[in-house]
mmCIF file of C-alpha atoms and ligand atoms in Angstrom:
data_model
loop_
_atom_site.group_PDB
_atom_site.id
_atom_site.type_symbol
_atom_site.label_atom_id
_atom_site.label_comp_id
_atom_site.label_asym_id
_atom_site.label_seq_id
_atom_site.Cartn_x
_atom_site.Cartn_y
_atom_site.Cartn_z
ATOM 1 C CA MET A 1 7.317 -14.574 -19.584
ATOM 2 C CA PRO A 2 7.487 -15.085 -23.126
ATOM 3 C CA SER A 3 10.747 -13.423 -24.470
ATOM 4 C CA LEU A 4 9.963 -9.852 -26.496
ATOM 5 C CA SER A 5 10.051 -9.897 -30.334
ATOM 6 C CA LEU A 6 12.449 -7.266 -32.031
ATOM 7 C CA ASP A 7 12.621 -6.361 -35.572
ATOM 8 C CA LEU A 8 15.366 -4.791 -36.368
ATOM 9 C CA PHE A 9 16.084 -3.208 -39.553
ATOM 10 C CA CYS A 10 19.086 -2.183 -41.633
ATOM 11 C CA LYS A 11 20.884 -1.315 -44.916
ATOM 12 C CA VAL A 12 23.417 -1.452 -46.253
ATOM 13 C CA VAL A 13 24.162 1.600 -47.345
ATOM 14 C CA ASP A 14 27.482 2.274 -47.676
ATOM 15 C CA ASN A 15 30.549 -0.290 -46.055
ATOM 16 C CA PHE A 16 29.909 -2.061 -43.502
ATOM 17 C CA GLY A 17 29.700 -0.057 -40.542
ATOM 18 C CA ASP A 18 25.443 -0.314 -40.886
ATOM 19 C CA ILE A 19 25.162 -3.586 -40.752
ATOM 20 C CA GLY A 20 28.195 -3.850 -38.224
ATOM 21 C CA ILE A 21 26.644 -2.028 -35.789
ATOM 22 C CA CYS A 22 23.690 -3.663 -36.407
ATOM 23 C CA TRP A 23 24.956 -7.491 -36.430
ATOM 24 C CA ARG A 24 26.366 -6.040 -33.043
ATOM 25 C CA LEU A 25 22.769 -4.183 -31.021
ATOM 26 C CA SER A 26 21.325 -7.622 -32.422
ATOM 27 C CA ARG A 27 23.408 -10.102 -30.772
ATOM 28 C CA GLN A 28 24.011 -8.243 -27.186
ATOM 29 C CA LEU A 29 19.798 -7.726 -27.461
ATOM 30 C CA GLN A 30 19.283 -11.430 -27.977
ATOM 31 C CA ARG A 31 22.140 -12.494 -25.539
ATOM 32 C CA GLU A 32 21.766 -10.286 -22.436
ATOM 33 C CA HIS A 33 18.085 -9.233 -22.399
ATOM 34 C CA GLY A 34 16.700 -11.965 -23.862
ATOM 35 C CA ILE A 35 14.706 -10.350 -26.919
ATOM 36 C CA ALA A 36 14.301 -12.277 -30.072
ATOM 37 C CA VAL A 37 15.647 -10.150 -32.376
ATOM 38 C CA ARG A 38 15.289 -10.900 -35.987
ATOM 39 C CA LEU A 39 17.684 -8.738 -38.123
ATOM 40 C CA TRP A 40 16.294 -7.826 -41.661
ATOM 41 C CA VAL A 41 18.989 -6.881 -43.927
ATOM 42 C CA ASP A 42 19.276 -6.122 -47.389
ATOM 43 C CA ASP A 43 23.248 -7.118 -48.384
ATOM 44 C CA LEU A 44 23.927 -9.964 -47.503
ATOM 45 C CA ARG A 45 27.733 -10.066 -49.265
ATOM 46 C CA SER A 46 28.786 -6.776 -46.866
ATOM 47 C CA PHE A 47 27.234 -8.488 -44.230
ATOM 48 C CA GLN A 48 28.872 -11.803 -44.665
ATOM 49 C CA ARG A 49 32.762 -10.430 -44.478
ATOM 50 C CA LEU A 50 31.853 -9.559 -41.045
ATOM 51 C CA CYS A 51 30.034 -12.847 -40.129
ATOM 52 C CA PRO A 52 31.360 -15.784 -42.304
ATOM 53 C CA GLN A 53 28.843 -17.779 -41.789
ATOM 54 C CA VAL A 54 26.460 -16.419 -43.537
ATOM 55 C CA ASP A 55 24.694 -18.305 -46.013
ATOM 56 C CA LEU A 56 24.426 -15.987 -48.944
ATOM 57 C CA GLN A 57 21.427 -17.317 -50.455
ATOM 58 C CA ALA A 58 19.464 -18.246 -47.823
ATOM 59 C CA GLU A 59 16.147 -15.883 -46.957
ATOM 60 C CA LEU A 60 16.073 -16.714 -43.391
ATOM 61 C CA GLN A 61 18.636 -18.092 -41.593
ATOM 62 C CA VAL A 62 19.453 -18.241 -38.094
ATOM 63 C CA VAL A 63 23.277 -16.705 -37.428
ATOM 64 C CA ASP A 64 24.415 -17.953 -34.162
ATOM 65 C CA GLY A 65 21.300 -17.147 -32.257
ATOM 66 C CA ILE A 66 19.952 -14.162 -34.240
ATOM 67 C CA ALA A 67 16.790 -15.131 -36.913
ATOM 68 C CA VAL A 68 18.928 -13.480 -40.283
ATOM 69 C CA ARG A 69 15.880 -12.014 -43.388
ATOM 70 C CA HIS A 70 17.121 -10.372 -46.182
ATOM 71 C CA TRP A 71 15.207 -7.658 -47.374
ATOM 72 C CA SER A 72 15.334 -7.850 -51.109
ATOM 73 C CA THR A 73 11.934 -5.921 -51.403
ATOM 74 C CA GLN A 74 9.803 -3.327 -49.864
ATOM 75 C CA GLU A 75 6.750 -5.192 -51.987
ATOM 76 C CA GLY A 76 4.473 -7.351 -49.203
ATOM 77 C CA GLU A 77 1.926 -8.085 -47.148
ATOM 78 C CA PHE A 78 1.953 -7.725 -43.864
ATOM 79 C CA ALA A 79 -0.512 -8.975 -41.006
ATOM 80 C CA PRO A 80 -0.462 -7.982 -37.504
ATOM 81 C CA GLU A 81 1.191 -11.045 -35.742
ATOM 82 C CA ASP A 82 3.916 -10.754 -38.252
ATOM 83 C CA VAL A 83 4.999 -7.412 -36.688
ATOM 84 C CA ALA A 84 6.614 -7.516 -33.267
ATOM 85 C CA ASP A 85 6.824 -5.742 -29.647
ATOM 86 C CA ILE A 86 9.801 -3.361 -30.229
ATOM 87 C CA VAL A 87 10.210 -2.307 -34.308
ATOM 88 C CA ILE A 88 13.827 -0.464 -35.008
ATOM 89 C CA GLU A 89 14.725 1.271 -38.339
ATOM 90 C CA PHE A 90 18.602 1.739 -38.883
ATOM 91 C CA PHE A 91 19.912 5.505 -39.753
ATOM 92 C CA ALA A 92 16.078 5.835 -40.964
ATOM 93 C CA CYS A 93 15.776 3.651 -43.705
ATOM 94 C CA ASP A 94 12.440 3.131 -45.007
ATOM 95 C CA ILE A 95 10.368 -0.743 -43.712
ATOM 96 C CA PRO A 96 7.864 -1.989 -45.925
ATOM 97 C CA PRO A 97 4.913 0.286 -46.963
ATOM 98 C CA GLY A 98 3.148 -3.169 -45.665
ATOM 99 C CA TYR A 99 5.032 -3.270 -42.659
ATOM 100 C CA ILE A 100 4.427 0.348 -41.259
ATOM 101 C CA ALA A 101 0.621 -0.848 -42.259
ATOM 102 C CA ALA A 102 0.671 -3.621 -40.436
ATOM 103 C CA MET A 103 2.163 -2.344 -37.038
ATOM 104 C CA ALA A 104 -0.404 0.065 -36.472
ATOM 105 C CA GLN A 105 -3.174 -2.752 -37.229
ATOM 106 C CA ARG A 106 -1.505 -4.154 -34.620
ATOM 107 C CA PRO A 107 -3.838 -4.667 -30.854
ATOM 108 C CA GLU A 108 -0.386 -3.614 -29.053
ATOM 109 C CA ARG A 109 0.912 -1.226 -30.957
ATOM 110 C CA PRO A 110 4.998 -2.003 -31.365
ATOM 111 C CA VAL A 111 7.638 0.804 -30.292
ATOM 112 C CA TRP A 112 8.803 2.150 -32.413
ATOM 113 C CA LEU A 113 12.400 3.504 -32.746
ATOM 114 C CA ASN A 114 14.873 5.202 -35.343
ATOM 115 C CA LEU A 115 18.019 4.343 -34.188
ATOM 116 C CA GLU A 116 20.879 7.211 -35.210
ATOM 117 C CA GLY A 117 24.650 7.152 -35.583
ATOM 118 C CA LEU A 118 26.217 8.481 -33.077
ATOM 119 C CA SER A 119 28.212 11.921 -33.290
ATOM 120 C CA ALA A 120 29.510 14.028 -29.538
ATOM 121 C CA GLU A 121 27.870 17.316 -30.382
ATOM 122 C CA GLU A 122 25.847 18.834 -28.160
ATOM 123 C CA TRP A 123 22.125 19.080 -30.233
ATOM 124 C CA VAL A 124 22.185 15.087 -30.235
ATOM 125 C CA GLU A 125 20.838 15.805 -26.111
ATOM 126 C CA GLY A 126 18.094 18.252 -27.134
ATOM 127 C CA CYS A 127 17.234 15.301 -29.984
ATOM 128 C CA HIS A 128 17.188 12.072 -28.340
ATOM 129 C CA SER A 129 14.085 10.713 -27.527
ATOM 130 C CA LEU A 130 11.658 13.006 -29.453
ATOM 131 C CA PRO A 131 8.795 11.464 -30.842
ATOM 132 C CA SER A 132 7.636 11.681 -34.179
ATOM 133 C CA LYS A 133 4.390 11.248 -34.859
ATOM 134 C CA HIS A 134 3.393 8.908 -38.595
ATOM 135 C CA PRO A 135 1.394 12.053 -40.671
ATOM 136 C CA ARG A 136 -1.978 9.807 -41.526
ATOM 137 C CA LEU A 137 -1.331 5.981 -38.868
ATOM 138 C CA PRO A 138 -1.937 6.014 -35.488
ATOM 139 C CA LEU A 139 1.701 5.416 -34.670
ATOM 140 C CA THR A 140 4.872 7.563 -32.952
ATOM 141 C CA LYS A 141 8.246 7.098 -33.968
ATOM 142 C CA TYR A 142 11.156 7.960 -31.389
ATOM 143 C CA PHE A 143 15.111 8.914 -31.530
ATOM 144 C CA PHE A 144 16.946 7.012 -30.121
ATOM 145 C CA PHE A 145 20.613 8.731 -30.359
ATOM 146 C CA PRO A 146 23.989 7.215 -29.105
ATOM 147 C CA GLY A 147 25.946 9.243 -27.489
ATOM 148 C CA PHE A 148 28.458 10.326 -24.718
ATOM 149 C CA THR A 149 26.021 12.077 -22.323
ATOM 150 C CA GLU A 150 23.499 10.486 -19.937
ATOM 151 C CA LYS A 151 20.737 12.708 -21.621
ATOM 152 C CA THR A 152 21.468 10.166 -25.045
ATOM 153 C CA GLY A 153 21.564 6.394 -25.418
ATOM 154 C CA GLY A 154 25.513 5.646 -24.346
ATOM 155 C CA LEU A 155 27.091 3.466 -26.188
ATOM 156 C CA LEU A 156 27.515 -0.394 -27.571
ATOM 157 C CA CYS A 157 29.165 -2.146 -25.061
ATOM 158 C CA GLU A 158 28.720 -5.331 -23.749
ATOM 159 C CA LYS A 159 28.667 -7.068 -20.060
ATOM 160 C CA ASP A 160 31.718 -9.131 -20.000
ATOM 161 C CA LEU A 161 33.676 -7.135 -23.091
ATOM 162 C CA GLU A 162 36.589 -5.315 -20.024
ATOM 163 C CA ASP A 163 36.606 -8.889 -18.660
ATOM 164 C CA GLU A 164 37.662 -10.645 -22.226
ATOM 165 C CA ARG A 165 40.293 -7.854 -23.151
ATOM 166 C CA ARG A 166 41.619 -8.302 -19.833
ATOM 167 C CA ALA A 167 42.023 -11.968 -19.883
ATOM 168 C CA TYR A 168 43.490 -11.533 -23.468
ATOM 169 C CA ILE A 169 45.550 -8.522 -22.762
ATOM 170 C CA SER A 170 47.354 -10.805 -19.880
ATOM 171 C CA ASP A 171 47.604 -14.720 -22.530
ATOM 172 C CA PRO A 172 50.700 -13.114 -23.840
ATOM 173 C CA ALA A 173 50.567 -16.909 -25.179
ATOM 174 C CA ALA A 174 46.959 -15.859 -27.114
ATOM 175 C CA VAL A 175 48.091 -12.622 -28.096
ATOM 176 C CA SER A 176 50.919 -14.338 -29.972
ATOM 177 C CA ASP A 177 48.691 -17.557 -31.486
ATOM 178 C CA PHE A 178 46.602 -14.734 -33.008
ATOM 179 C CA LEU A 179 49.130 -12.395 -34.243
ATOM 180 C CA SER A 180 50.825 -15.997 -36.133
ATOM 181 C CA ALA A 181 47.453 -16.973 -37.208
ATOM 182 C CA LEU A 182 47.119 -13.498 -39.157
ATOM 183 C CA GLY A 183 50.795 -13.657 -40.259
ATOM 184 C CA VAL A 184 52.357 -11.821 -38.881
ATOM 185 C CA THR A 185 56.004 -12.501 -37.634
ATOM 186 C CA GLU A 186 58.222 -12.967 -33.675
ATOM 187 C CA ALA A 187 60.104 -9.690 -35.553
ATOM 188 C CA GLU A 188 56.663 -7.952 -36.624
ATOM 189 C CA ALA A 189 55.515 -8.492 -33.417
ATOM 190 C CA ALA A 190 58.049 -7.250 -31.532
ATOM 191 C CA ALA A 191 58.487 -3.270 -33.391
ATOM 192 C CA MET A 192 55.222 -0.967 -32.170
ATOM 193 C CA LYS A 193 52.320 -2.424 -33.490
ATOM 194 C CA VAL A 194 49.740 -0.177 -35.778
ATOM 195 C CA SER A 195 46.425 -1.224 -37.022
ATOM 196 C CA LEU A 196 45.178 0.270 -39.624
ATOM 197 C CA PHE A 197 41.251 1.488 -40.701
ATOM 198 C CA CYS A 198 40.161 3.564 -42.784
ATOM 199 C CA TYR A 199 39.339 5.181 -45.598
ATOM 200 C CA PRO A 200 41.010 5.892 -48.857
ATOM 201 C CA TYR A 201 41.322 9.448 -49.174
ATOM 202 C CA ALA A 202 43.443 8.878 -45.738
ATOM 203 C CA PRO A 203 46.860 10.353 -45.809
ATOM 204 C CA VAL A 204 48.063 6.776 -45.626
ATOM 205 C CA GLY A 205 51.670 8.179 -47.334
ATOM 206 C CA GLY A 206 52.549 10.935 -45.904
ATOM 207 C CA LEU A 207 52.238 8.912 -42.576
ATOM 208 C CA PHE A 208 54.210 6.096 -43.688
ATOM 209 C CA ALA A 209 57.672 8.332 -44.365
ATOM 210 C CA ALA A 210 57.544 9.215 -41.310
ATOM 211 C CA TRP A 211 57.343 5.906 -39.473
ATOM 212 C CA ARG A 212 59.931 4.935 -42.182
ATOM 213 C CA ASP A 213 62.193 7.652 -41.532
ATOM 214 C CA GLY A 214 61.558 7.534 -37.640
ATOM 215 C CA GLU A 215 63.611 6.011 -34.666
ATOM 216 C CA GLN A 216 60.485 3.584 -33.796
ATOM 217 C CA GLN A 217 60.692 0.735 -35.848
ATOM 218 C CA VAL A 218 56.468 0.593 -36.739
ATOM 219 C CA THR A 219 54.923 -2.665 -37.907
ATOM 220 C CA CYS A 220 51.777 -1.767 -39.726
ATOM 221 C CA LEU A 221 48.493 -3.861 -40.221
ATOM 222 C CA VAL A 222 46.230 -3.539 -42.489
ATOM 223 C CA PRO A 223 43.147 -5.800 -43.230
ATOM 224 C CA GLU A 224 42.246 -6.496 -46.702
ATOM 225 C CA GLY A 225 41.034 -3.771 -48.656
ATOM 226 C CA VAL A 226 41.867 -0.815 -46.110
ATOM 227 C CA ALA A 227 43.880 2.319 -48.539
ATOM 228 C CA SER A 228 44.541 0.001 -51.132
ATOM 229 C CA GLU A 229 46.289 2.763 -53.196
ATOM 230 C CA ALA A 230 47.988 3.743 -50.729
ATOM 231 C CA VAL A 231 49.552 1.004 -49.183
ATOM 232 C CA SER A 232 50.419 -1.504 -51.977
ATOM 233 C CA SER A 233 52.677 1.303 -53.367
ATOM 234 C CA PHE A 234 54.184 1.174 -50.746
ATOM 235 C CA LEU A 235 54.366 -2.820 -50.862
ATOM 236 C CA GLY A 236 55.020 -2.177 -54.866
ATOM 237 C CA GLN A 237 52.249 -5.695 -55.095
ATOM 238 C CA PRO A 238 48.599 -5.384 -55.395
ATOM 239 C CA ALA A 239 47.643 -5.102 -51.292
ATOM 240 C CA VAL A 240 46.482 -8.729 -51.080
ATOM 241 C CA PRO A 241 45.844 -10.971 -47.842
ATOM 242 C CA GLY A 242 50.386 -11.772 -47.078
ATOM 243 C CA ALA A 243 51.528 -8.974 -48.968
ATOM 244 C CA MET A 244 54.589 -7.740 -46.572
ATOM 245 C CA ARG A 245 57.387 -4.960 -46.818
ATOM 246 C CA SER A 246 60.163 -3.672 -44.585
ATOM 247 C CA ASP A 247 62.270 -0.481 -45.626
ATOM 248 C CA GLY A 248 63.095 1.750 -42.993
ATOM 249 C CA ALA A 249 62.125 1.623 -39.925
ATOM 250 C CA LEU A 250 58.472 0.447 -41.450
ATOM 251 C CA THR A 251 56.886 -2.756 -42.066
ATOM 252 C CA VAL A 252 53.239 -2.773 -43.958
ATOM 253 C CA ARG A 253 51.780 -6.317 -43.677
ATOM 254 C CA VAL A 254 48.453 -7.260 -45.140
ATOM 255 C CA LEU A 255 45.830 -9.575 -43.116
ATOM 256 C CA PRO A 256 42.820 -10.828 -43.912
ATOM 257 C CA PHE A 257 39.337 -9.051 -43.300
ATOM 258 C CA VAL A 258 38.859 -10.121 -39.763
ATOM 259 C CA PRO A 259 35.752 -11.325 -38.934
ATOM 260 C CA GLN A 260 34.027 -8.613 -36.813
ATOM 261 C CA GLN A 261 34.300 -10.974 -32.884
ATOM 262 C CA ASP A 262 38.091 -11.047 -34.017
ATOM 263 C CA TYR A 263 38.778 -7.579 -34.925
ATOM 264 C CA ASP A 264 38.295 -6.740 -31.097
ATOM 265 C CA LYS A 265 41.270 -9.025 -30.264
ATOM 266 C CA LEU A 266 43.706 -7.060 -33.667
ATOM 267 C CA LEU A 267 43.072 -3.745 -31.230
ATOM 268 C CA TRP A 268 43.403 -5.511 -28.380
ATOM 269 C CA SER A 269 47.114 -6.738 -29.934
ATOM 270 C CA CYS A 270 48.421 -2.843 -31.018
ATOM 271 C CA ASP A 271 49.308 -0.347 -29.473
ATOM 272 C CA LEU A 272 47.406 2.135 -31.990
ATOM 273 C CA ASN A 273 44.492 1.579 -33.589
ATOM 274 C CA PHE A 274 43.608 3.649 -36.779
ATOM 275 C CA VAL A 275 40.272 2.874 -37.223
ATOM 276 C CA ARG A 276 36.948 4.858 -39.093
ATOM 277 C CA GLY A 277 33.059 5.224 -38.934
ATOM 278 C CA GLU A 278 31.579 4.389 -35.835
ATOM 279 C CA ASP A 279 31.368 0.468 -34.807
ATOM 280 C CA SER A 280 35.234 0.847 -34.834
ATOM 281 C CA TRP A 281 35.848 3.873 -33.631
ATOM 282 C CA VAL A 282 33.730 3.149 -30.112
ATOM 283 C CA ARG A 283 35.932 -0.792 -30.316
ATOM 284 C CA ALA A 284 38.369 1.508 -30.195
ATOM 285 C CA GLN A 285 37.492 3.196 -27.145
ATOM 286 C CA TRP A 286 36.617 0.265 -25.297
ATOM 287 C CA ALA A 287 39.824 -0.972 -26.747
ATOM 288 C CA GLY A 288 42.485 0.786 -23.396
ATOM 289 C CA LYS A 289 44.895 2.006 -26.316
ATOM 290 C CA SER A 290 45.306 4.708 -28.157
ATOM 291 C CA PHE A 291 43.510 5.888 -31.164
ATOM 292 C CA ILE A 292 43.413 7.707 -34.507
ATOM 293 C CA TRP A 293 40.000 8.128 -35.914
ATOM 294 C CA HIS A 294 39.082 8.850 -39.419
ATOM 295 C CA ILE A 295 35.692 10.352 -39.598
ATOM 296 C CA TYR A 296 33.050 9.378 -42.615
ATOM 297 C CA ALA A 297 33.349 13.066 -44.942
ATOM 298 C CA GLN A 298 30.317 15.234 -45.421
ATOM 299 C CA ASP A 299 29.363 17.464 -46.918
ATOM 300 C CA GLU A 300 30.733 21.218 -46.531
ATOM 301 C CA ASN A 301 33.398 19.218 -44.246
ATOM 302 C CA LEU A 302 30.684 19.247 -41.438
ATOM 303 C CA HIS A 303 32.559 15.723 -40.100
ATOM 304 C CA HIS A 304 34.711 18.338 -39.276
ATOM 305 C CA LYS A 305 32.665 20.515 -37.027
ATOM 306 C CA LYS A 306 31.859 16.374 -35.456
ATOM 307 C CA LEU A 307 35.190 15.839 -35.586
ATOM 308 C CA ARG A 308 36.586 19.119 -32.856
ATOM 309 C CA ALA A 309 33.120 18.314 -30.949
ATOM 310 C CA PHE A 310 34.604 14.582 -29.929
ATOM 311 C CA LEU A 311 37.698 15.975 -29.270
ATOM 312 C CA GLN A 312 37.134 18.156 -27.633
ATOM 313 C CA ARG A 313 34.962 16.104 -25.016
ATOM 314 C CA TYR A 314 38.289 13.175 -24.885
ATOM 315 C CA ALA A 315 40.533 15.964 -23.983
ATOM 316 C CA ALA A 316 43.666 13.802 -25.338
ATOM 317 C CA GLY A 317 45.428 17.399 -25.440
ATOM 318 C CA ARG A 318 47.015 19.103 -28.201
ATOM 319 C CA ALA A 319 49.348 15.829 -30.078
ATOM 320 C CA PHE A 320 45.880 14.442 -30.204
ATOM 321 C CA ASP A 321 43.713 17.093 -31.473
ATOM 322 C CA GLU A 322 46.349 18.210 -34.096
ATOM 323 C CA PHE A 323 47.693 15.114 -35.939
ATOM 324 C CA SER A 324 43.855 13.905 -35.755
ATOM 325 C CA LEU A 325 42.604 17.388 -37.491
ATOM 326 C CA CYS A 326 45.130 16.269 -39.663
ATOM 327 C CA TRP A 327 44.680 12.825 -40.215
ATOM 328 C CA ASN A 328 41.193 14.298 -41.377
ATOM 329 C CA GLY A 329 42.395 16.904 -43.841
ATOM 330 C CA ALA A 330 41.063 19.725 -41.713
ATOM 331 C CA VAL A 331 44.788 21.885 -40.991
ATOM 332 C CA GLU A 332 48.333 20.551 -42.223
ATOM 333 C CA GLY A 333 51.378 19.715 -40.746
ATOM 334 C CA ASP A 334 54.199 17.297 -41.284
ATOM 335 C CA TRP A 335 53.507 14.016 -40.502
ATOM 336 C CA PRO A 336 57.733 13.897 -38.767
ATOM 337 C CA THR A 337 56.667 15.800 -36.527
ATOM 338 C CA LEU A 338 53.019 15.456 -35.670
ATOM 339 C CA TRP A 339 54.059 11.734 -34.932
ATOM 340 C CA LYS A 340 57.209 12.247 -33.002
ATOM 341 C CA ALA A 341 54.444 14.583 -30.276
ATOM 342 C CA LEU A 342 51.653 11.528 -30.932
ATOM 343 C CA ALA A 343 54.422 8.626 -30.009
ATOM 344 C CA SER A 344 55.517 10.918 -27.374
ATOM 345 C CA VAL A 345 51.549 10.674 -25.375
ATOM 346 C CA MET A 346 50.621 7.767 -26.234
ATOM 347 C CA PRO A 347 50.651 6.216 -22.694
ATOM 348 C CA GLU A 348 49.174 9.087 -21.807
ATOM 349 C CA ILE A 349 46.414 8.663 -23.722
ATOM 350 C CA SER A 350 46.418 5.144 -22.795
ATOM 351 C CA ALA A 351 46.249 5.450 -19.074
ATOM 352 C CA LYS A 352 43.644 7.819 -18.733
ATOM 353 C CA SER A 353 41.261 5.717 -20.930
ATOM 354 C CA SER A 354 39.763 3.378 -18.192
ATOM 355 C CA GLU A 355 38.457 7.064 -16.858
ATOM 356 C CA TRP A 356 37.430 7.790 -20.325
ATOM 357 C CA GLN A 357 35.439 4.249 -19.968
ATOM 358 C CA GLN A 358 34.070 4.907 -17.170
ATOM 359 C CA LYS A 359 32.993 8.092 -17.539
ATOM 360 C CA ILE A 360 30.430 7.225 -20.965
ATOM 361 C CA LEU A 361 29.536 3.894 -18.708
ATOM 362 C CA ASP A 362 28.451 5.946 -16.028
ATOM 363 C CA ASN A 363 24.931 5.899 -17.780
ATOM 364 C CA GLY A 364 24.886 2.789 -19.043
ATOM 365 C CA ASP A 365 25.417 1.149 -22.340
ATOM 366 C CA LEU A 366 23.425 1.687 -25.442
ATOM 367 C CA ALA A 367 21.281 -1.601 -25.798
ATOM 368 C CA THR A 368 20.538 -1.596 -21.861
ATOM 369 C CA ASN A 369 19.424 2.147 -22.468
ATOM 370 C CA LEU A 370 17.424 1.534 -25.663
ATOM 371 C CA THR A 371 15.587 -1.498 -23.634
ATOM 372 C CA LYS A 372 15.091 0.363 -20.316
ATOM 373 C CA PHE A 373 13.437 3.459 -22.770
ATOM 374 C CA CYS A 374 11.191 0.632 -25.054
ATOM 375 C CA ALA A 375 9.928 -0.650 -21.726
ATOM 376 C CA SER A 376 9.364 3.369 -20.193
ATOM 377 C CA LEU A 377 6.992 3.127 -23.225
ATOM 378 C CA ARG A 378 5.107 -0.143 -23.344
HETATM 379 O O1 LIG B 401 33.048 0.879 -42.524
HETATM 380 P P1 LIG B 401 32.473 2.370 -41.818
HETATM 381 O O2 LIG B 401 33.518 2.965 -42.337
HETATM 382 O O3 LIG B 401 31.112 2.431 -41.432
HETATM 383 C C1 LIG B 401 30.740 3.410 -41.454
HETATM 384 C C2 LIG B 401 30.108 3.951 -40.609
HETATM 385 O O4 LIG B 401 28.692 3.387 -40.246
HETATM 386 C C3 LIG B 401 28.903 5.679 -40.194
HETATM 387 O O5 LIG B 401 28.830 6.083 -39.603
HETATM 388 C C4 LIG B 401 28.363 5.364 -41.715
HETATM 389 O O6 LIG B 401 28.028 6.692 -42.064
HETATM 390 C C5 LIG B 401 29.128 5.270 -42.871
HETATM 391 O O7 LIG B 401 30.466 3.626 -42.974
HETATM 392 C C6 LIG B 401 28.568 4.668 -44.103
HETATM 393 O O8 LIG B 401 33.700 1.830 -40.453
HETATM 394 P P2 LIG B 401 32.788 1.353 -38.894
HETATM 395 O O9 LIG B 401 31.762 2.126 -38.673
HETATM 396 O O10 LIG B 401 33.892 1.340 -38.062
HETATM 397 O O11 LIG B 401 32.522 -0.139 -39.386
HETATM 398 C C7 LIG B 401 32.683 -1.664 -39.814
HETATM 399 C C8 LIG B 401 33.060 -2.153 -39.183
HETATM 400 O O12 LIG B 401 33.800 -3.986 -39.478
HETATM 401 C C9 LIG B 401 33.187 -2.337 -37.809
HETATM 402 O O13 LIG B 401 32.074 -3.418 -37.054
HETATM 403 C C10 LIG B 401 34.332 -2.904 -37.485
HETATM 404 C C11 LIG B 401 34.557 -4.728 -39.028
HETATM 405 N N1 LIG B 401 36.003 -5.068 -38.735
HETATM 406 C C12 LIG B 401 35.963 -6.004 -38.891
HETATM 407 O O14 LIG B 401 35.239 -6.592 -38.221
HETATM 408 N N2 LIG B 401 37.045 -6.346 -39.422
HETATM 409 C C13 LIG B 401 38.208 -5.856 -40.489
HETATM 410 O O15 LIG B 401 39.491 -6.395 -40.620
HETATM 411 C C14 LIG B 401 37.897 -4.255 -40.613
HETATM 412 C C15 LIG B 401 39.321 -3.900 -40.342
HETATM 413 C C16 LIG B 401 36.645 -4.357 -39.354
#
């Protein structure tokens, strides 16, 4: 039987998360489900930061088995045979009108999905898989929501991820090779290791001061471009890869921005991971370590509601909740106290992580749920 084809449309609105999620999903659909994926992406430069093989000049290229098409215009005529069996628009991006017209002319209509962003809020369950008829054309689009319960589409998680993680963490030489390739010294690696990924407005300065004055040696690893202002102010020099400084109990080191395929290893190598947005947040949940989420800020503090919905579901206790709320500006707090409390429950949080993973994966992973949903509509 010929494999199914799928067009995934991704507009990089802000940051890397959109292409990060679409790239991960494309690879998983192709590798684990045998689907021929064509990824349409408007911003090859952002894509290249996650995936260095991307050629910025190519209109069409094959990267890791995925056809990548530079989506530079909304113009253009399309024939019904140009349309894939499954069409996914990420985060309600507008796909070219000519392409939609061709979808309506295709003898077997494609399955059309809008893949939404992740939220732990309850309303997601009521919206997942809802149909929406096109106002003029004989086409129906379905909403597909990732999520944490069996009434949602689940979370992205590759089949071999847990085996790869276990193999990596049980091989100390692999961990030390990985860290030393990023410039981390043995002494830095012996301290509590924290990776830091957050938006520029995170209260990094206050936390750095608490770490500096704390009892525990902390090595904070920050990929280039993250919280640059606060990081360079601590360093007293520009936050470029290789820059580092120790003060009191804290060492901060700037890393190169690691390719997406290595980002998991960074999370697995650290004792605590600060993550943000969507994709790194989900990866931190698979990493089996404590993590703190910096949520993308929205008008009217809508993000605080979303954060609280997650904290309620995750139920990791008061120290975790208070630290998370403060990190996201939802409440005020004192960093030395918050840090001491969080550090004391980190082992317990890590120990419970596999229970949490199991709970989410009982519902299947997002790519598998998505293919099943598409099959049910064909
Ligand atoms: O880049 P983000 O802030 O993306 C966000 C979210 O997608 C959010 O939902 C969206 O509304 C907003 O953008 C506009 O954070 P996120 O989702 O974690 O994506 C970052 C990607 O970068 C992720 O795939 C991990 C990857 N990454 C690396 O590959 N290497 C690195 O060194 C780092 C720090 C991240």
